[in-house]
Coordinates of N, CA, C and O in Angstrom, one line a residue:
M115 N 211.3 188.4 74.6 CA 212.2 188.6 73.5 C 213.2 189.7 73.8 O 212.8 190.8 74.3
A116 N 214.4 189.5 73.5 CA 215.4 190.5 73.7 C 215.3 191.6 72.7 O 215.0 191.4 71.5
E117 N 215.6 192.8 73.1 CA 215.5 194.0 72.2 C 216.5 193.9 71.1 O 216.2 194.4 70.0
D118 N 217.6 193.3 71.3 CA 218.6 193.2 70.2 C 218.5 192.0 69.3 O 219.2 191.8 68.4
T119 N 217.5 191.2 69.5 CA 217.2 190.0 68.7 C 215.9 190.2 67.9 O 214.8 190.0 68.5
P120 N 216.0 190.6 66.7 CA 214.8 190.9 66.0 C 214.0 189.6 65.6 O 214.6 188.6 65.3
P121 N 212.7 189.7 65.7 CA 211.9 188.6 65.2 C 212.2 188.4 63.7 O 212.5 189.3 63.0
A122 N 212.1 187.1 63.2 CA 212.5 186.8 61.9 C 211.7 187.6 60.8 O 210.5 187.7 60.9
G123 N 212.5 188.3 60.0 CA 211.9 189.0 58.9 C 211.3 190.4 59.2 O 210.7 191.0 58.4
L124 N 211.4 190.8 60.5 CA 210.9 192.1 60.9 C 212.0 193.1 61.2 O 213.1 192.8 61.4
V125 N 211.5 194.4 61.1 CA 212.4 195.5 61.4 C 211.9 196.3 62.5 O 210.6 196.6 62.5
S126 N 212.7 196.8 63.4 CA 212.3 197.7 64.4 C 212.1 199.1 63.8 O 212.9 199.5 63.0
L127 N 211.1 199.8 64.2 CA 210.9 201.1 63.7 C 212.1 202.0 64.1 O 212.4 202.9 63.3
A128 N 212.7 201.8 65.2 CA 213.9 202.5 65.6 C 215.0 202.4 64.6 O 215.9 203.3 64.5
A129 N 215.1 201.3 63.8 CA 216.2 201.1 62.9 C 215.7 201.4 61.4 O 216.5 201.3 60.5
A130 N 214.5 202.0 61.3 CA 214.0 202.2 59.9 C 214.7 203.5 59.3 O 215.2 204.3 60.0
N131 N 214.6 203.5 58.0 CA 215.1 204.7 57.3 C 214.0 205.4 56.5 O 212.9 204.8 56.3
I132 N 214.3 206.6 56.1 CA 213.3 207.4 55.4 C 212.9 206.6 54.1 O 213.7 206.0 53.4
G133 N 211.6 206.5 53.9 CA 211.1 205.8 52.7 C 210.6 204.3 53.0 O 210.0 203.7 52.2
D134 N 211.1 203.8 54.2 CA 210.7 202.4 54.5 C 209.2 202.4 54.7 O 208.6 203.3 55.3
K135 N 208.5 201.4 54.2 CA 207.1 201.2 54.3 C 206.8 199.8 54.8 O 207.6 198.9 54.5
G136 N 205.7 199.6 55.4 CA 205.3 198.2 55.8 C 204.1 198.2 56.7 O 203.3 199.2 56.8
V137 N 203.9 197.0 57.3 CA 202.7 196.8 58.2 C 203.2 196.4 59.5 O 204.1 195.5 59.7
I138 N 202.7 197.0 60.6 CA 203.1 196.7 61.9 C 202.6 195.3 62.3 O 201.5 194.9 62.0
T139 N 203.5 194.5 62.9 CA 203.2 193.2 63.3 C 203.2 193.0 64.8 O 202.6 192.0 65.3
Q140 N 203.9 193.9 65.5 CA 204.1 193.7 66.9 C 204.4 195.0 67.6 O 205.2 195.8 67.1
V141 N 203.7 195.3 68.7 CA 204.0 196.5 69.5 C 204.2 196.0 71.0 O 203.3 195.4 71.6
S142 N 205.4 196.3 71.5 CA 205.6 196.0 72.9 C 206.6 197.0 73.5 O 207.6 197.4 72.8
A143 N 206.5 197.4 74.7 CA 207.4 198.3 75.3 C 208.0 197.7 76.6 O 208.5 198.4 77.5
G144 N 208.1 196.4 76.6 CA 208.7 195.7 77.8 C 208.0 196.0 79.1 O 206.8 195.9 79.2
D145 N 208.8 196.6 80.0 CA 208.2 196.9 81.3 C 207.5 198.3 81.3 O 206.9 198.6 82.3
A146 N 207.6 199.0 80.2 CA 207.0 200.3 80.2 C 205.6 200.3 79.7 O 205.3 200.6 78.6
G147 N 204.7 199.8 80.5 CA 203.3 199.6 80.1 C 202.6 200.9 79.7 O 201.8 200.9 78.9
D148 N 203.0 202.0 80.4 CA 202.4 203.3 80.0 C 202.8 203.7 78.6 O 201.9 204.2 77.9
L149 N 204.0 203.5 78.2 CA 204.5 203.8 76.9 C 203.7 202.9 75.9 O 203.2 203.4 74.8
E150 N 203.6 201.6 76.1 CA 202.9 200.7 75.2 C 201.4 201.2 75.1 O 200.9 201.2 74.0
R151 N 200.8 201.6 76.1 CA 199.4 202.1 76.1 C 199.3 203.3 75.2 O 198.4 203.5 74.4
R152 N 200.3 204.3 75.4 CA 200.2 205.5 74.6 C 200.5 205.2 73.1 O 199.8 205.8 72.2
L153 N 201.4 204.3 72.8 CA 201.6 203.9 71.4 C 200.4 203.3 70.8 O 200.0 203.7 69.6
L154 N 199.7 202.5 71.5 CA 198.4 201.9 71.0 C 197.4 203.0 70.8 O 196.6 203.0 69.8
E155 N 197.3 203.9 71.7 CA 196.3 205.0 71.6 C 196.6 205.9 70.4 O 195.7 206.4 69.7
F156 N 197.9 206.1 70.0 CA 198.3 206.8 68.8 C 198.0 206.1 67.5 O 198.0 206.7 66.5
G157 N 197.7 204.8 67.6 CA 197.4 204.0 66.4 C 198.5 203.0 66.0 O 198.4 202.4 64.9
F158 N 199.5 202.9 66.8 CA 200.6 201.9 66.5 C 200.0 200.5 66.9 O 200.4 200.0 68.0
V159 N 199.2 200.0 66.1 CA 198.6 198.7 66.4 C 198.9 197.7 65.2 O 199.2 198.1 64.1
E160 N 198.8 196.4 65.6 CA 199.1 195.4 64.6 C 198.2 195.6 63.4 O 197.0 195.8 63.5
G161 N 198.7 195.5 62.2 CA 198.0 195.6 61.0 C 198.0 197.0 60.4 O 197.6 197.2 59.2
A162 N 198.4 198.0 61.2 CA 198.4 199.4 60.7 C 199.6 199.6 59.6 O 200.7 199.0 59.8
R163 N 199.3 200.3 58.6 CA 200.4 200.6 57.6 C 201.2 201.8 58.0 O 200.6 202.7 58.6
L164 N 202.5 201.7 57.8 CA 203.3 202.9 58.1 C 204.3 203.2 57.0 O 204.6 202.3 56.2
E165 N 204.8 204.4 57.0 CA 205.8 204.9 56.1 C 206.7 205.9 56.9 O 206.1 206.8 57.5
V166 N 208.0 205.7 56.9 CA 208.9 206.7 57.5 C 209.0 207.9 56.6 O 209.5 207.7 55.4
L167 N 208.6 209.1 57.0 CA 208.6 210.3 56.2 C 209.8 211.1 56.4 O 210.3 211.8 55.4
H168 N 210.3 211.3 57.6 CA 211.3 212.2 57.9 C 212.1 211.8 59.2 O 211.5 211.1 60.0
E169 N 213.3 212.2 59.3 CA 214.0 212.0 60.6 C 214.8 213.3 60.9 O 215.2 214.1 60.0
G170 N 214.9 213.6 62.2 CA 215.6 214.8 62.6 C 217.0 214.8 62.3 O 217.7 213.8 62.0
A171 N 217.6 216.0 62.3 CA 219.0 216.2 61.9 C 220.0 215.7 63.0 O 221.1 215.3 62.7
V172 N 219.6 215.8 64.2 CA 220.4 215.4 65.3 C 220.1 214.0 65.7 O 219.0 213.7 66.2
A173 N 221.1 213.1 65.6 CA 221.0 211.7 65.9 C 219.7 211.1 65.3 O 219.2 210.1 65.8
R174 N 219.3 211.6 64.1 CA 218.2 211.1 63.3 C 216.9 211.0 64.2 O 216.1 210.1 64.0
D175 N 216.8 211.9 65.1 CA 215.7 211.9 66.0 C 215.0 213.3 66.0 O 215.6 214.3 66.0
P176 N 213.7 213.3 66.0 CA 212.7 212.3 66.1 C 212.3 211.8 64.7 O 212.8 212.3 63.7
L177 N 211.5 210.7 64.7 CA 211.0 210.2 63.4 C 209.6 210.8 63.1 O 208.8 210.9 64.0
A178 N 209.3 211.0 61.9 CA 208.0 211.4 61.4 C 207.5 210.2 60.6 O 208.2 209.8 59.7
V179 N 206.3 209.7 61.0 CA 205.8 208.5 60.4 C 204.4 208.7 59.9 O 203.6 209.3 60.6
R180 N 204.1 208.3 58.7 CA 202.7 208.2 58.3 C 202.1 206.9 58.8 O 202.7 205.8 58.5
L181 N 201.1 207.0 59.5 CA 200.5 205.8 60.2 C 199.0 205.8 59.7 O 198.2 206.6 60.1
D182 N 198.7 204.9 58.7 CA 197.5 204.9 58.1 C 197.2 206.3 57.5 O 197.9 206.7 56.6
D183 N 196.2 207.0 58.0 CA 195.9 208.3 57.4 C 196.4 209.5 58.2 O 195.9 210.7 58.0
M184 N 197.3 209.3 59.2 CA 197.7 210.4 60.0 C 199.3 210.4 60.1 O 199.9 209.5 59.7
R185 N 199.8 211.5 60.5 CA 201.2 211.7 60.7 C 201.5 211.8 62.2 O 200.9 212.5 62.9
V186 N 202.6 211.1 62.6 CA 202.9 211.0 64.0 C 204.4 211.2 64.1 O 205.2 210.6 63.3
A187 N 204.9 211.9 65.1 CA 206.3 212.1 65.4 C 206.6 211.4 66.7 O 205.8 211.5 67.7
L188 N 207.7 210.6 66.8 CA 208.1 210.0 68.0 C 209.6 209.8 68.1 O 210.3 209.8 67.0
R189 N 210.1 209.7 69.3 CA 211.6 209.5 69.5 C 211.9 208.0 69.1 O 211.1 207.1 69.3
R190 N 213.1 207.9 68.6 CA 213.6 206.5 68.2 C 213.6 205.6 69.5 O 213.3 204.4 69.3
C191 N 214.0 206.1 70.6 CA 214.0 205.3 71.8 C 212.6 204.7 72.1 O 212.4 203.6 72.7
D192 N 211.5 205.5 71.8 CA 210.2 205.0 72.0 C 209.7 204.1 70.9 O 208.7 203.4 71.0
A193 N 210.5 204.0 69.8 CA 210.1 203.2 68.6 C 210.7 201.8 68.6 O 210.5 201.0 67.7
T194 N 211.5 201.5 69.6 CA 212.3 200.2 69.6 C 211.4 199.0 69.7 O 211.8 198.0 69.2
G195 N 210.2 199.1 70.3 CA 209.4 198.0 70.5 C 208.3 197.9 69.4 O 207.4 197.0 69.5
I196 N 208.4 198.7 68.4 CA 207.4 198.6 67.3 C 208.1 197.9 66.1 O 209.1 198.3 65.6
W197 N 207.6 196.7 65.8 CA 208.2 195.9 64.8 C 207.2 195.8 63.6 O 206.0 195.7 63.7
F198 N 207.8 195.9 62.4 CA 207.0 195.9 61.2 C 207.7 195.0 60.1 O 208.9 194.8 60.1
R199 N 206.9 194.5 59.2 CA 207.3 193.8 58.0 C 207.4 194.8 56.8 O 206.4 195.3 56.5
K200 N 208.6 195.0 56.3 CA 208.8 195.9 55.2 C 208.1 195.4 53.9 O 208.1 194.2 53.7
D201 N 207.6 196.3 53.2 CA 207.0 196.0 51.9 C 208.2 195.6 51.0 O 209.3 196.1 51.1
P202 N 207.9 194.6 50.1 CA 209.0 194.2 49.1 C 209.4 195.4 48.3 O 208.5 196.2 47.9
A203 N 210.6 195.5 48.0 CA 211.2 196.7 47.2 C 210.8 196.6 45.7 O 210.5 195.6 45.2

């Protein structure tokens, strides 16, 4: 799957805005297997609930995300392969 072609109905965490909530449906880091393993270890797994809490002032980086019961900060470039289905507004 090309990074610029989103799966139908999904949003990349890298494109999310503060307040966006949803459920992770896919985690992939392409050729960066080490990054994918670290994301999975942090809890970015299919079915996990997330909410975007905060974004940095410079280039909106890093992101602060509530991931189930914990808070995680990550760079937007590391969030490009995390896809989620937004909750209905």
